[in-house]
Amino acid sequence: MLKIQDLRVSYGGIHALRGIDLEVPDGKIVTLIGANGAGKSTTLRTITGLVKAEGGSIQWNGEELLGKSIDKIVSAGIAMSPEGRRVFADLTVLENLRIGAYLRRDKDGIAKDLKRVYELFPRLEERSWQLAGTLSGGEQQMLAVGRALMSRPKLMMLDEPSLGLAPLVVQDIFSIIREINRQGMTVLLIEQNANMALKIADLAYVLETGRITMSGTGAELLADEKVKEAYLGKHR
Amino acid sequence: MTRDRKKTIFLAAVLLVILAAGVAVDLALPSYHIAVKVIKKATVYALVAVSMNLLNGFTGLFSLGQAGFMLLGAVAYGVLTIPVADRLSVYQYFDGGLIQFSLPELLGGGTVGTTVGMLLALAVGGILSALVAWLIGLPVLRLRSDYLAIATLGFAEILRAFFQWNALGPITNASNLLRGYPDFQHVTSYFLLAGVLIAVIVLLINSTYGRAFKAIRDDEVAAEAMGINLAKHKRMAFIISSFFAGVGGGMLAMYNGTISSASFKSSMTYEILLIVVIGGIGSISGSVIASFLYIFSSEWLLRGLDSGSFLGINAPGLFKNGFRMAVFSVIIMLIVLFFRRGIMGDKELPDLLGRRPKRRRKEAADK
């Protein structure tokens, strides 16, 4: 279980996170919704160690993550699929996936996970020798998710997986997220597409300018009038 | 898999042909023939260009310190291999210098002792370069792109001045020439040595580390998010590249016959950068091919432009000293304009066999 308490982050005097509390229970899909600049990406980047926190704590199964190096955090079982996919464009699909397993030394396990990723995303296997930069947006997103899976994480963090994708492709991606979760993976999902995210989330948090203003089950927030108005685009 | 196998066979065939050509040149031409000279120099430049490509093309670190590391390797090679008996005349202003041994002689001389001693001296030059790279990498590798280029360029210039410092004379012979050290007579020896070293670089690039280097080049943030330690890998690429540049510098010294610190100018780095760009940033075989094309044309094929007659055209008024460089510059501009990604792009020689690009284009059209 991931437990965040009073997490504060600022970028040179600008407070991005003003003390947030958040829990991601094992085996659940947790989503964090909010407008642009609310601090969603900052939260994920702080958990992975890409951004240094000012204060607070991030506990992963009772172990403090703040102050640890990124490779330690990744090895501890936390993987991230970054915003905008960020696949390695000049590397092949296979090379991208192997980079995901960079910190692992168990060859057999890597081969097994590669097979699993190819089962989840048959498209990636068809294109394993293709340069990642030549894939379509949806395929690149699949690759970003597959790459994160290759580190064999226990917690998978997805930053805006629907960004810039056609609605049909977004549905594909979300059904895959559900499938991964059904196989036992804990998922922390960040989305602007609040409607989709809340539908699949067990637990949801609303982030507004660095503070958590609301939380509940996905269904609860989906039914909430304020959320409807602010994030789901449904007027009274 | 069959395509991979085809590629391997193709590559092996190409390498065999090159080696056979080397043997043929050795048998047919005397060692002072211009072809022998040019081939040797091109081989050395190929090695240095590949080492630069490892850093600039595969890791995405834009460094311009190559000449500095080559200087280190060259001087180390000279200092360690000049026969003791000749030292008094070489270090004439420094009473024969401080160092009174030479590796080939320590190893008993003869063919075996000399060869091993020479290789050892090259290796020492490489290791010295690697050590210095580690040291200057600590502050310099925190910089990005152009800033890194400027810092490494400055380092190479400082090193050049430092080696000419009189106080270091007993070791480096200051601004005087180092000479009288042994050389490999045969083109084949150059081919084998450079070939093995380039093969090591190729293996490295295809290893897990090489993949990490390429990941850093493509997207630093994503690479970091995968758990790749940026500082460590950049340092590693820098050190390895400098090692090979150092060995290449030693080989260049061998080829030249004399070492003068003043000749390792930044223009040497630019020459090598040019070769890397012409060959294709991120292509090993491109660097090798471009190095041969570049050295062949600048040192040999275009010579006539300087001496009055070229391709049967006699124009002593126009074809005089310096005209070769003018024509050469135009050719380079044309290459850069029309082959923007270099001769090979980021493909390798065996890739030309696979015809993958064609199919990829078709797939894209189908979409």
Coordinates of C-alpha atoms in Angstrom, one line a residue, chain A residues 27-152:
Chain A
G27 CA -5.0 -4.3 -5.8
K28 CA -7.2 -1.2 -6.4
I29 CA -7.4 1.4 -9.2
V30 CA -7.0 4.8 -7.7
T31 CA -7.5 7.9 -9.8
L32 CA -6.4 11.5 -9.2
I33 CA -8.4 14.0 -11.3
G34 CA -8.1 17.7 -11.5
A35 CA -7.5 20.6 -13.9
N36 CA -4.3 21.6 -15.6
G37 CA -1.7 22.7 -13.1
A38 CA -3.5 21.2 -10.1
G39 CA -0.4 19.2 -9.2
K40 CA -1.3 15.7 -10.5
S41 CA 1.8 15.1 -12.5
T42 CA 3.9 16.6 -9.7
T43 CA 2.4 14.0 -7.4
L44 CA 3.5 11.1 -9.6
R45 CA 6.9 12.6 -10.3
T46 CA 7.5 13.0 -6.6
I47 CA 6.6 9.4 -5.9
T48 CA 9.1 8.2 -8.6
G49 CA 11.8 10.5 -7.2
L50 CA 12.1 12.7 -10.3
V51 CA 11.1 15.7 -8.2
K52 CA 12.3 16.4 -4.7
A53 CA 9.7 17.0 -2.0
E54 CA 9.8 19.8 0.5
G55 CA 8.3 17.9 3.3
G56 CA 5.8 15.1 4.3
S57 CA 6.2 11.4 3.7
I58 CA 5.5 8.8 1.1
Q59 CA 5.4 5.3 2.5
W60 CA 5.4 2.2 0.4
N61 CA 4.5 -0.9 2.4
G62 CA 5.8 0.9 5.5
E63 CA 9.0 2.0 3.9
E64 CA 9.8 5.7 3.4
L65 CA 10.4 6.6 -0.2
L66 CA 11.3 10.2 0.1
G67 CA 15.0 10.8 -0.3
K68 CA 15.6 7.5 -2.1
S69 CA 17.2 7.4 -5.5
I70 CA 15.0 6.6 -8.5
D71 CA 16.5 3.3 -9.2
K72 CA 15.8 2.2 -5.6
I73 CA 12.2 3.3 -6.0
V74 CA 11.8 1.5 -9.3
S75 CA 13.4 -1.6 -7.9
A76 CA 11.0 -1.4 -4.9
G77 CA 8.2 -2.1 -7.4
I78 CA 6.9 1.3 -8.6
A79 CA 6.8 2.0 -12.3
M80 CA 5.6 5.0 -14.2
S81 CA 4.3 5.5 -17.7
P82 CA 5.1 9.2 -18.1
E83 CA 2.8 11.9 -19.5
G84 CA 3.1 12.2 -23.3
R85 CA 4.2 8.6 -23.5
R86 CA 7.9 9.5 -24.0
V87 CA 8.9 6.3 -25.7
F88 CA 12.5 6.1 -27.0
A89 CA 11.7 7.1 -30.6
D90 CA 15.0 5.9 -32.2
L91 CA 14.9 2.5 -30.4
T92 CA 13.0 -0.5 -31.6
V93 CA 9.9 -1.6 -29.8
L94 CA 11.8 -4.5 -28.4
E95 CA 14.6 -2.3 -27.2
N96 CA 12.1 0.0 -25.5
L97 CA 10.7 -2.9 -23.6
R98 CA 14.1 -4.2 -22.6
I99 CA 15.0 -0.8 -21.2
G100 CA 11.9 -1.1 -19.0
A101 CA 13.6 -4.2 -17.4
Y102 CA 16.9 -2.3 -17.1
L103 CA 17.3 -2.8 -13.4
R104 CA 16.5 -6.5 -13.5
R105 CA 19.0 -9.2 -13.8
D106 CA 16.8 -12.3 -13.9
K107 CA 16.9 -13.3 -17.6
D108 CA 14.2 -15.9 -17.4
G109 CA 11.8 -13.6 -15.6
I110 CA 12.4 -10.9 -18.2
A111 CA 11.6 -13.3 -21.0
K112 CA 8.4 -14.4 -19.2
D113 CA 7.3 -10.8 -18.7
L114 CA 8.1 -9.9 -22.3
K115 CA 5.8 -12.7 -23.4
R116 CA 3.1 -11.4 -21.0
V117 CA 3.4 -7.9 -22.4
Y118 CA 3.1 -9.3 -26.0
E119 CA 0.0 -11.2 -24.9
L120 CA -1.5 -8.0 -23.6
F121 CA -0.5 -6.0 -26.6
P122 CA -0.3 -8.3 -29.7
R123 CA 0.3 -5.2 -31.8
L124 CA 3.6 -4.6 -30.1
E125 CA 4.8 -8.1 -31.0
E126 CA 3.9 -7.6 -34.6
R127 CA 6.0 -4.4 -34.6
S128 CA 8.8 -5.5 -32.3
W129 CA 11.5 -4.5 -34.8
Q130 CA 10.0 -1.2 -35.7
L131 CA 11.3 2.0 -34.4
A132 CA 9.1 3.3 -31.6
G133 CA 8.9 6.7 -33.2
T134 CA 7.1 5.3 -36.2
L135 CA 4.2 3.8 -34.1
S136 CA 0.8 5.5 -34.0
G137 CA -0.1 7.4 -30.8
G138 CA -2.2 4.6 -29.4
E139 CA 0.6 2.0 -30.1
Q140 CA 3.1 4.3 -28.4
Q141 CA 0.8 4.5 -25.4
M142 CA 0.6 0.7 -25.3
L143 CA 4.4 0.6 -25.5
A144 CA 4.8 3.1 -22.7
V145 CA 2.5 0.9 -20.5
G146 CA 4.3 -2.3 -21.6
R147 CA 7.7 -0.7 -20.9
A148 CA 6.5 0.2 -17.4
L149 CA 5.2 -3.4 -16.9
M150 CA 8.7 -4.8 -17.8
S151 CA 10.1 -3.7 -14.5
R152 CA 7.6 -6.1 -12.9

